[in-house]
GROMACS .gro file of C-alpha atoms in nm:
model
  473
    1MET     CA    1   6.341   4.709  32.275
    2GLU     CA    2   6.401   4.871  31.940
    3LYS     CA    3   6.745   4.810  31.801
    4ARG     CA    4   6.950   5.103  31.691
    5ARG     CA    5   7.064   5.098  31.335
    6SER     CA    6   7.420   5.177  31.245
    7ARG     CA    7   7.434   5.490  31.037
    8VAL     CA    8   7.696   5.652  30.820
    9ASN     CA    9   7.671   6.027  30.865
   10ILE     CA   10   7.877   6.152  30.570
   11PRO     CA   11   7.871   6.525  30.662
   12VAL     CA   12   8.006   6.449  31.010
   13HIS     CA   13   8.278   6.228  30.863
   14VAL     CA   14   8.381   6.518  30.635
   15ILE     CA   15   8.388   6.761  30.928
   16VAL     CA   16   8.602   6.519  31.130
   17ILE     CA   17   8.846   6.490  30.838
   18LEU     CA   18   8.873   6.869  30.816
   19PHE     CA   19   8.936   6.882  31.189
   20GLY     CA   20   9.207   6.616  31.162
   21ILE     CA   21   9.382   6.804  30.881
   22GLY     CA   22   9.463   7.084  31.124
   23SER     CA   23   9.664   6.853  31.349
   24TRP     CA   24  10.001   6.886  31.171
   25ILE     CA   25   9.938   7.083  30.852
   26ASP     CA   26  10.125   7.396  30.958
   27ILE     CA   27  10.457   7.229  31.046
   28ASN     CA   28  10.430   6.992  30.749
   29GLY     CA   29  10.355   7.291  30.529
   30LEU     CA   30  10.644   7.493  30.668
   31TRP     CA   31  10.882   7.202  30.609
   32VAL     CA   32  10.789   7.148  30.244
   33GLU     CA   33  10.843   7.523  30.189
   34LEU     CA   34  11.205   7.502  30.305
   35PRO     CA   35  11.354   7.457  29.954
   36ILE     CA   36  11.243   7.813  29.883
   37ILE     CA   37  11.299   7.960  30.229
   38VAL     CA   38  11.663   7.844  30.261
   39GLN     CA   39  11.748   8.051  29.953
   40HIS     CA   40  11.659   8.368  30.147
   41ALA     CA   41  11.724   8.283  30.513
   42PRO     CA   42  12.057   8.398  30.663
   43GLU     CA   43  12.105   8.052  30.815
   44GLY     CA   44  12.118   7.906  30.464
   45TRP     CA   45  12.150   7.530  30.447
   46SER     CA   46  12.168   7.501  30.828
   47LEU     CA   47  11.811   7.631  30.872
   48PRO     CA   48  11.656   7.278  30.891
   49SER     CA   49  11.881   7.194  31.187
   50TYR     CA   50  11.746   7.497  31.375
   51LEU     CA   51  11.388   7.398  31.298
   52ALA     CA   52  11.445   7.036  31.405
   53VAL     CA   53  11.562   7.146  31.751
   54ILE     CA   54  11.282   7.401  31.786
   55ILE     CA   55  11.019   7.141  31.700
   56GLN     CA   56  11.157   6.911  31.971
   57LEU     CA   57  11.155   7.193  32.227
   58ALA     CA   58  10.789   7.248  32.148
   59ASN     CA   59  10.714   6.918  32.321
   60LEU     CA   60  10.691   7.131  32.634
   61GLY     CA   61  10.327   7.172  32.530
   62PRO     CA   62  10.217   6.808  32.561
   63ILE     CA   63  10.438   6.764  32.868
   64ALA     CA   64  10.266   7.056  33.043
   65PHE     CA   65   9.923   6.926  32.943
   66THR     CA   66   9.999   6.576  33.066
   67LEU     CA   67  10.134   6.703  33.400
   68ALA     CA   68   9.825   6.920  33.442
   69ARG     CA   69   9.602   6.618  33.385
   70VAL     CA   70   9.799   6.415  33.641
   71PHE     CA   71   9.824   6.674  33.919
   72ALA     CA   72   9.496   6.855  33.854
   73PRO     CA   73   9.258   6.585  33.729
   74GLY     CA   74   8.924   6.711  33.607
   75LYS     CA   75   9.038   7.074  33.598
   76VAL     CA   76   9.190   7.074  33.249
   77SER     CA   77   8.946   7.052  32.959
   78GLU     CA   78   9.061   6.919  32.622
   79LYS     CA   79   8.805   7.139  32.450
   80VAL     CA   80   8.941   7.458  32.606
   81VAL     CA   81   9.299   7.360  32.524
   82ILE     CA   82   9.203   7.280  32.165
   83TYR     CA   83   9.038   7.620  32.124
   84ILE     CA   84   9.352   7.787  32.256
   85ILE     CA   85   9.599   7.600  32.036
   86VAL     CA   86   9.387   7.638  31.721
   87VAL     CA   87   9.372   8.016  31.780
   88ILE     CA   88   9.749   8.027  31.840
   89GLY     CA   89   9.807   7.826  31.523
   90ALA     CA   90   9.580   8.046  31.313
   91ILE     CA   91   9.739   8.369  31.441
   92SER     CA   92  10.090   8.233  31.383
   93CYS     CA   93  10.002   8.133  31.026
   94LEU     CA   94   9.849   8.480  30.978
   95LEU     CA   95  10.177   8.644  31.083
   96LEU     CA   96  10.398   8.423  30.863
   97PRO     CA   97  10.324   8.603  30.531
   98PHE     CA   98  10.432   8.934  30.682
   99PHE     CA   99  10.734   8.838  30.893
  100TRP     CA  100  10.884   8.512  30.763
  101ASN     CA  101  11.182   8.691  30.606
  102HIS     CA  102  11.247   8.941  30.889
  103THR     CA  103  11.588   8.899  31.052
  104SER     CA  104  11.767   9.019  31.365
  105PHE     CA  105  12.135   9.046  31.453
  106LEU     CA  106  12.200   8.803  31.738
  107ALA     CA  107  12.517   8.635  31.865
  108GLY     CA  108  12.727   8.799  31.597
  109ALA     CA  109  12.515   8.698  31.299
  110ASN     CA  110  12.180   8.758  31.134
  111HIS     CA  111  11.906   8.509  31.220
  112SER     CA  112  11.551   8.452  31.103
  113THR     CA  113  11.413   8.535  31.448
  114ALA     CA  114  11.055   8.589  31.335
  115LEU     CA  115  11.044   8.264  31.140
  116LEU     CA  116  11.205   8.065  31.422
  117THR     CA  117  10.970   8.213  31.683
  118LEU     CA  118  10.660   8.142  31.477
  119THR     CA  119  10.790   7.792  31.405
  120PHE     CA  120  10.811   7.726  31.778
  121LEU     CA  121  10.450   7.841  31.825
  122LEU     CA  122  10.328   7.624  31.537
  123ALA     CA  123  10.522   7.324  31.665
  124PHE     CA  124  10.380   7.387  32.013
  125VAL     CA  125  10.032   7.376  31.860
  126ASP     CA  126  10.094   7.058  31.662
  127CYS     CA  127  10.269   6.869  31.943
  128THR     CA  128   9.992   6.961  32.186
  129SER     CA  129   9.729   6.852  31.934
  130SER     CA  130   9.873   6.500  31.957
  131VAL     CA  131   9.755   6.471  32.319
  132THR     CA  132   9.428   6.667  32.289
  133PHE     CA  133   9.268   6.589  31.952
  134LEU     CA  134   9.252   6.212  32.010
  135PRO     CA  135   9.095   6.235  32.359
  136PHE     CA  136   8.835   6.471  32.212
  137MET     CA  137   8.759   6.218  31.937
  138ALA     CA  138   8.669   5.970  32.212
  139THR     CA  139   8.340   6.161  32.238
  140PHE     CA  140   8.246   6.017  31.898
  141SER     CA  141   8.166   5.661  31.802
  142ALA     CA  142   8.452   5.444  31.673
  143PRO     CA  143   8.404   5.486  31.293
  144TYR     CA  144   8.482   5.858  31.319
  145LEU     CA  145   8.828   5.784  31.455
  146THR     CA  146   8.919   5.642  31.114
  147SER     CA  147   8.805   5.967  30.953
  148PHE     CA  148   9.024   6.160  31.197
  149PHE     CA  149   9.330   5.955  31.100
  150ILE     CA  150   9.249   6.017  30.732
  151GLY     CA  151   9.251   6.388  30.806
  152GLU     CA  152   9.577   6.356  30.997
  153GLY     CA  153   9.731   6.182  30.694
  154LEU     CA  154   9.604   6.458  30.466
  155SER     CA  155   9.782   6.712  30.689
  156GLY     CA  156  10.103   6.590  30.527
  157LEU     CA  157   9.966   6.513  30.182
  158LEU     CA  158   9.782   6.841  30.109
  159PRO     CA  159  10.073   7.084  30.168
  160SER     CA  160  10.299   6.854  29.967
  161LEU     CA  161  10.061   6.864  29.669
  162VAL     CA  162  10.033   7.244  29.696
  163ALA     CA  163  10.413   7.274  29.718
  164LEU     CA  164  10.451   7.055  29.409
  165GLY     CA  165  10.221   7.292  29.223
  166GLN     CA  166  10.419   7.587  29.354
  167GLY     CA  167  10.754   7.452  29.240
  168VAL     CA  168  11.085   7.624  29.308
  169GLY     CA  169  11.138   7.788  28.971
  170GLY     CA  170  11.395   7.531  28.866
  171ASN     CA  171  11.763   7.527  28.957
  172PRO     CA  172  11.948   7.857  29.008
  173GLU     CA  173  12.179   8.001  28.746
  174CYS     CA  174  12.519   8.163  28.767
  175ARG     CA  175  12.545   8.472  28.551
  176ASN     CA  176  12.846   8.685  28.476
  177VAL     CA  177  12.741   9.039  28.565
  178SER     CA  178  12.948   9.349  28.502
  179TYR     CA  179  12.973   9.644  28.740
  180THR     CA  180  13.108   9.979  28.624
  181ASN     CA  181  13.254  10.224  28.875
  182SER     CA  182  13.356  10.578  28.782
  183THR     CA  183  13.658  10.730  28.956
  184VAL     CA  184  13.847  11.055  28.913
  185VAL     CA  185  14.224  11.024  28.874
  186ASN     CA  186  14.427  11.348  28.828
  187GLY     CA  187  14.117  11.531  28.715
  188THR     CA  188  14.028  11.262  28.462
  189VAL     CA  189  13.717  11.044  28.495
  190LYS     CA  190  13.794  10.676  28.446
  191ASN     CA  191  13.544  10.393  28.423
  192ILE     CA  192  13.652  10.066  28.584
  193THR     CA  193  13.450   9.757  28.489
  194GLU     CA  194  13.449   9.452  28.712
  195TYR     CA  195  13.295   9.111  28.637
  196HIS     CA  196  13.141   8.885  28.898
  197ASN     CA  197  12.952   8.557  28.896
  198VAL     CA  198  12.609   8.613  29.053
  199TYR     CA  199  12.380   8.345  29.195
  200ILE     CA  200  12.039   8.402  29.035
  201THR     CA  201  11.732   8.226  29.178
  202LYS     CA  202  11.409   8.194  28.984
  203ASP     CA  203  11.066   8.268  29.121
  204PRO     CA  204  10.826   7.979  29.194
  205ASN     CA  205  10.480   7.964  29.039
  206PHE     CA  206  10.342   8.160  29.334
  207PRO     CA  207  10.524   8.327  29.624
  208VAL     CA  208  10.592   8.198  29.974
  209GLU     CA  209  10.338   8.442  30.114
  210ASP     CA  210  10.055   8.279  29.919
  211PHE     CA  211  10.152   7.938  30.054
  212PHE     CA  212  10.138   8.069  30.409
  213TRP     CA  213   9.792   8.214  30.338
  214PHE     CA  214   9.690   7.861  30.240
  215LEU     CA  215   9.812   7.732  30.578
  216PHE     CA  216   9.619   8.008  30.755
  217THR     CA  217   9.303   7.913  30.566
  218MET     CA  218   9.339   7.548  30.662
  219MET     CA  219   9.382   7.638  31.031
  220LEU     CA  220   9.064   7.845  31.009
  221VAL     CA  221   8.886   7.549  30.853
  222CYS     CA  222   9.013   7.328  31.137
  223GLY     CA  223   8.880   7.572  31.394
  224ILE     CA  224   8.540   7.598  31.225
  225ALA     CA  225   8.521   7.218  31.202
  226PHE     CA  226   8.592   7.191  31.575
  227VAL     CA  227   8.313   7.434  31.656
  228LEU     CA  228   8.073   7.239  31.433
  229LEU     CA  229   8.166   6.910  31.599
  230ASN     CA  230   8.074   7.062  31.935
  231TYR     CA  231   7.759   7.255  31.849
  232LEU     CA  232   7.612   7.137  31.519
  233PRO     CA  233   7.306   6.922  31.604
  234LEU     CA  234   7.395   6.679  31.327
  235ALA     CA  235   7.735   6.621  31.490
  236ARG     CA  236   7.608   6.617  31.848
  237ARG     CA  237   7.383   6.324  31.764
  238GLU     CA  238   7.699   6.121  31.697
  239HIS     CA  239   7.845   6.189  32.044
  240VAL     CA  240   7.899   5.920  32.303
  241LYS     CA  241   7.948   5.984  32.673
  242VAL     CA  242   8.286   5.885  32.807
  243THR     CA  243   8.367   5.823  33.172
  244GLU     CA  244   8.729   5.729  33.232
  245VAL     CA  245   8.773   5.565  33.569
  246SER     CA  246   9.109   5.390  33.537
  247GLY     CA  247   9.289   5.105  33.375
  248ASP     CA  248   9.344   5.000  33.018
  249ALA     CA  249   9.008   4.835  32.949
  250TYR     CA  250   8.677   5.005  32.883
  251ASN     CA  251   8.327   4.871  32.868
  252ALA     CA  252   8.030   5.036  32.700
  253VAL     CA  253   7.695   4.983  32.869
  254PRO     CA  254   7.351   5.105  32.771
  255SER     CA  255   7.288   5.446  32.919
  256SER     CA  256   6.964   5.327  33.081
  257GLU     CA  257   7.176   5.139  33.333
  258ASN     CA  258   7.326   5.468  33.445
  259GLY     CA  259   7.009   5.653  33.529
  260HIS     CA  260   6.927   5.811  33.192
  261SER     CA  261   6.569   5.833  33.084
  262GLY     CA  262   6.419   5.740  32.751
  263GLU     CA  263   6.133   5.543  32.616
  264ASN     CA  264   6.352   5.260  32.496
  265GLY     CA  265   6.600   5.281  32.780
  266TYR     CA  266   6.853   5.501  32.600
  267SER     CA  267   6.949   5.861  32.651
  268PRO     CA  268   6.793   6.127  32.427
  269CYS     CA  269   7.095   6.104  32.196
  270SER     CA  270   6.986   5.828  31.961
  271ASN     CA  271   7.312   5.635  31.965
  272CYS     CA  272   7.489   5.746  32.281
  273VAL     CA  273   7.652   5.490  32.505
  274GLU     CA  274   7.824   5.530  32.838
  275MET     CA  275   8.190   5.431  32.854
  276GLN     CA  276   8.316   5.311  33.188
  277SER     CA  277   8.621   5.124  33.303
  278THR     CA  278   8.599   4.759  33.395
  279LYS     CA  279   8.806   4.671  33.702
  280SER     CA  280   8.859   4.355  33.898
  281ASP     CA  281   8.812   4.517  34.238
  282SER     CA  282   8.560   4.349  34.465
  283ASN     CA  283   8.349   4.660  34.493
  284ILE     CA  284   8.292   4.678  34.120
  285ASN     CA  285   8.025   4.463  33.964
  286THR     CA  286   8.137   4.220  33.697
  287PRO     CA  287   7.994   4.310  33.351
  288THR     CA  288   7.686   4.113  33.268
  289ALA     CA  289   7.652   3.891  32.965
  290SER     CA  290   7.450   4.160  32.788
  291GLU     CA  291   7.740   4.402  32.828
  292SER     CA  292   8.008   4.173  32.695
  293ASP     CA  293   7.913   4.234  32.334
  294VAL     CA  294   8.001   4.600  32.358
  295ASP     CA  295   8.354   4.574  32.498
  296VAL     CA  296   8.562   4.819  32.300
  297LEU     CA  297   8.910   4.748  32.427
  298ILE     CA  298   9.061   4.431  32.569
  299THR     CA  299   9.414   4.443  32.697
  300LYS     CA  300   9.647   4.164  32.604
  301LYS     CA  301   9.978   4.112  32.778
  302SER     CA  302  10.197   3.909  32.546
  303LEU     CA  303  10.538   4.076  32.512
  304SER     CA  304  10.835   3.929  32.692
  305ARG     CA  305  11.071   4.161  32.874
  306GLY     CA  306  11.334   4.114  32.603
  307GLY     CA  307  11.083   4.186  32.326
  308TYR     CA  308  10.962   4.491  32.515
  309ILE     CA  309  11.314   4.636  32.543
  310TYR     CA  310  11.398   4.541  32.185
  311LEU     CA  311  11.100   4.730  32.042
  312LEU     CA  312  11.166   5.034  32.261
  313CYS     CA  313  11.529   5.047  32.143
  314VAL     CA  314  11.427   5.015  31.778
  315GLN     CA  315  11.164   5.288  31.823
  316ALA     CA  316  11.417   5.522  31.986
  317TRP     CA  317  11.673   5.460  31.710
  318VAL     CA  318  11.426   5.500  31.425
  319ASN     CA  319  11.288   5.825  31.564
  320ALA     CA  320  11.635   5.964  31.637
  321LEU     CA  321  11.716   5.925  31.269
  322SER     CA  322  11.380   6.014  31.112
  323ASN     CA  323  11.284   6.306  31.338
  324GLY     CA  324  11.622   6.438  31.446
  325VAL     CA  325  11.932   6.349  31.245
  326LEU     CA  326  11.815   6.319  30.886
  327PRO     CA  327  11.579   6.621  30.867
  328SER     CA  328  11.859   6.841  31.005
  329ILE     CA  329  12.095   6.757  30.720
  330GLN     CA  330  11.839   6.719  30.440
  331SER     CA  331  11.949   7.042  30.273
  332TYR     CA  332  12.316   6.933  30.270
  333SER     CA  333  12.229   6.601  30.109
  334CYS     CA  334  12.002   6.746  29.840
  335LEU     CA  335  12.099   7.104  29.751
  336PRO     CA  336  12.431   7.015  29.582
  337TYR     CA  337  12.212   6.843  29.320
  338GLY     CA  338  12.000   7.158  29.280
  339ASN     CA  339  11.685   7.318  29.417
  340THR     CA  340  11.464   7.088  29.213
  341ALA     CA  341  11.617   6.778  29.374
  342TYR     CA  342  11.570   6.928  29.720
  343HIS     CA  343  11.212   7.027  29.639
  344LEU     CA  344  11.120   6.681  29.511
  345ALA     CA  345  11.291   6.506  29.801
  346VAL     CA  346  11.106   6.713  30.062
  347THR     CA  347  10.760   6.699  29.905
  348LEU     CA  348  10.761   6.337  29.787
  349ALA     CA  349  10.912   6.212  30.114
  350ASN     CA  350  10.644   6.401  30.303
  351MET     CA  351  10.383   6.218  30.095
  352ALA     CA  352  10.551   5.883  30.166
  353ASN     CA  353  10.468   5.915  30.537
  354PRO     CA  354  10.085   5.890  30.507
  355LEU     CA  355  10.128   5.631  30.231
  356ALA     CA  356  10.332   5.408  30.462
  357CYS     CA  357  10.070   5.446  30.736
  358PHE     CA  358   9.802   5.354  30.481
  359ILE     CA  359   9.995   5.041  30.382
  360SER     CA  360  10.045   4.941  30.747
  361PHE     CA  361   9.668   4.961  30.795
  362PHE     CA  362   9.601   4.701  30.523
  363PHE     CA  363   9.918   4.496  30.572
  364PRO     CA  364   9.988   4.496  30.946
  365THR     CA  365  10.259   4.281  31.098
  366LYS     CA  366  10.377   4.178  31.443
  367SER     CA  367  10.696   4.011  31.325
  368PHE     CA  368  10.998   4.123  31.525
  369VAL     CA  369  11.220   3.996  31.244
  370LEU     CA  370  11.045   4.211  30.983
  371VAL     CA  371  11.063   4.515  31.212
  372GLY     CA  372  11.437   4.457  31.249
  373VAL     CA  373  11.495   4.403  30.878
  374LEU     CA  374  11.301   4.716  30.778
  375SER     CA  375  11.486   4.918  31.044
  376LEU     CA  376  11.821   4.800  30.910
  377MET     CA  377  11.715   4.881  30.554
  378GLY     CA  378  11.610   5.229  30.661
  379THR     CA  379  11.937   5.274  30.852
  380ALA     CA  380  12.136   5.173  30.543
  381VAL     CA  381  11.951   5.424  30.326
  382GLY     CA  382  11.993   5.684  30.600
  383GLY     CA  383  12.367   5.611  30.601
  384TYR     CA  384  12.377   5.686  30.227
  385ILE     CA  385  12.200   6.017  30.289
  386LEU     CA  386  12.442   6.105  30.570
  387ALA     CA  387  12.735   6.024  30.341
  388LEU     CA  388  12.599   6.259  30.075
  389ALA     CA  389  12.560   6.535  30.335
  390ALA     CA  390  12.913   6.480  30.467
  391LEU     CA  391  13.053   6.500  30.112
  392SER     CA  392  12.864   6.825  30.045
  393PRO     CA  393  12.907   7.037  29.838
  394THR     CA  394  13.062   6.776  29.604
  395PRO     CA  395  12.882   6.444  29.667
  396VAL     CA  396  12.897   6.144  29.438
  397LEU     CA  397  12.727   6.161  29.097
  398LEU     CA  398  12.712   6.540  29.117
  399GLY     CA  399  12.571   6.695  28.800
  400THR     CA  400  12.413   6.372  28.679
  401THR     CA  401  12.050   6.265  28.646
  402GLY     CA  402  12.136   5.945  28.830
  403GLY     CA  403  12.256   6.141  29.131
  404VAL     CA  404  11.932   6.341  29.145
  405PHE     CA  405  11.722   6.027  29.112
  406LEU     CA  406  11.912   5.842  29.385
  407VAL     CA  407  11.892   6.120  29.642
  408VAL     CA  408  11.518   6.172  29.584
  409PHE     CA  409  11.451   5.798  29.593
  410ALA     CA  410  11.662   5.759  29.908
  411TRP     CA  411  11.454   6.017  30.091
  412ILE     CA  412  11.126   5.860  29.983
  413ALA     CA  413  11.251   5.516  30.087
  414VAL     CA  414  11.389   5.615  30.428
  415VAL     CA  415  11.072   5.804  30.526
  416GLY     CA  416  10.849   5.521  30.405
  417LEU     CA  417  11.047   5.248  30.581
  418PHE     CA  418  11.078   5.431  30.912
  419SER     CA  419  10.712   5.539  30.906
  420TYR     CA  420  10.601   5.178  30.862
  421VAL     CA  421  10.827   5.064  31.146
  422ARG     CA  422  10.702   5.337  31.382
  423VAL     CA  423  10.336   5.256  31.315
  424THR     CA  424  10.398   4.880  31.351
  425ILE     CA  425  10.569   4.917  31.689
  426GLY     CA  426  10.298   5.156  31.805
  427SER     CA  427  10.032   4.902  31.707
  428ILE     CA  428  10.207   4.627  31.902
  429PHE     CA  429  10.234   4.842  32.213
  430ARG     CA  430   9.871   4.951  32.182
  431GLU     CA  431   9.768   4.593  32.259
  432GLU     CA  432   9.988   4.596  32.569
  433GLY     CA  433   9.794   4.879  32.733
  434GLN     CA  434   9.847   5.239  32.835
  435ARG     CA  435  10.172   5.181  33.023
  436ALA     CA  436  10.337   5.036  32.713
  437LEU     CA  437  10.207   5.326  32.502
  438LEU     CA  438  10.343   5.569  32.761
  439TRP     CA  439  10.693   5.424  32.736
  440CYS     CA  440  10.663   5.413  32.359
  441GLY     CA  441  10.585   5.785  32.358
  442VAL     CA  442  10.874   5.856  32.594
  443VAL     CA  443  11.135   5.684  32.376
  444ILE     CA  444  10.993   5.849  32.063
  445GLN     CA  445  11.041   6.197  32.210
  446ALA     CA  446  11.374   6.112  32.374
  447GLY     CA  447  11.518   5.966  32.054
  448SER     CA  448  11.393   6.255  31.842
  449CYS     CA  449  11.527   6.515  32.085
  450VAL     CA  450  11.872   6.357  32.121
  451GLY     CA  451  11.902   6.315  31.744
  452ALA     CA  452  11.807   6.676  31.674
  453ILE     CA  453  12.040   6.825  31.938
  454VAL     CA  454  12.343   6.614  31.845
  455THR     CA  455  12.301   6.691  31.475
  456PHE     CA  456  12.255   7.062  31.548
  457LEU     CA  457  12.593   7.063  31.722
  458PHE     CA  458  12.765   6.893  31.429
  459VAL     CA  459  12.603   7.132  31.180
  460ASN     CA  460  12.647   7.463  31.363
  461VAL     CA  461  12.906   7.424  31.643
  462PHE     CA  462  13.145   7.159  31.509
  463PRO     CA  463  13.076   7.207  31.136
  464MET     CA  464  13.103   6.876  30.957
  465PHE     CA  465  12.875   6.978  30.669
  466GLN     CA  466  12.969   7.244  30.419
  467GLN     CA  467  12.756   7.483  30.216
  468ASN     CA  468  12.885   7.629  29.895
  469ASP     CA  469  12.771   7.864  29.623
  470PRO     CA  470  12.713   7.672  29.297
  471CYS     CA  471  12.898   7.952  29.117
  472ASP     CA  472  13.214   7.844  29.300
  473LEU     CA  473  13.191   7.482  29.183
   0.00000   0.00000   0.00000
């Protein structure tokens, strides 16, 4: 029997990367644009707290998809869902340039209703992509999964680089502007001149609308890449057939053993294999020796109950801070130091996330002690950020270069540390099987949701954080 040669299909790898970029690029892009948007939004510095809650509410998407898969197995297609969410994402990005600054009067105040609504749709798309894109990638051989994760990392890196090029126009200025009013007193016209300090913002290198057009273009590219992965002959030759029966372990067997024809015993697709679950039931044949060399996943139960609970608690805490609490008060911790500090903190911290994941790939660890130490370090840095936000609008080292450097560095450090911890815990649970990954996902979403809601209350209902006009300082 002729042996199949392993091939590296560069064009397909590129298409997979482009597809992966669409997973979170719109929400990542919207977030790095906040330093400009908060200058115009009626919510002001509290806008990030609104977005943090909305993004957590958008988890209704993956919840609905998961329930549909459980209660209607075989009736929900990942491909159909992906087409739907990519279209929704593209349309939402298309509407952003026209409506992002439209407001409505609700609950006694103006709100960015269009922006908040479109943010929910984009977050719905991105959250749902987390449970649909990866199952779709199971139709490709293993090396393409790495390309997908590269694309997913670029979904945070690319908008950050574009936002750095866009800039924020520097820090705002306070100018003394005179206003002259003419009044008539006893038949005599008198001019009354009044002087006011005015908050003047500078324009970035290109407007917000152009940035949103960039996001729309990238969602179109993601959609085109998905179509190519399904219908381009070059990509279809890289498909594998996947049959999920049950359990955490899968075994790949030559397709000739499953009734497929072919001169050499393989299906017409030159490197297709059939994926089927290996179970210990008596009515299932034990894999033969020839099949053992193609096992693709072996479960390993090694965590003690205490270690299991410990990692779940750390994961919940880390995600509560990194996805809920800290993003909600980022503007309060940075804007007192100026728009430039806020801009650098948002964009560079967003780039630290894929960098930390990249480091964890080459320097993995399973040390509970290291996970705990890094979590404590991240919590300490997060405490510093919270202190700055609580002291707003007059935090420590205000008006100094050292203050700007520390706040930007703190944001890069906290995102990098927490990202490494999240990936490490996820990797440990991955070896424990699907049930462990399920609970890991549950505590991630629960921690993020609780953190976002609690912080929203302290920002908007029981105001602990203060916004101020720099002209009043």
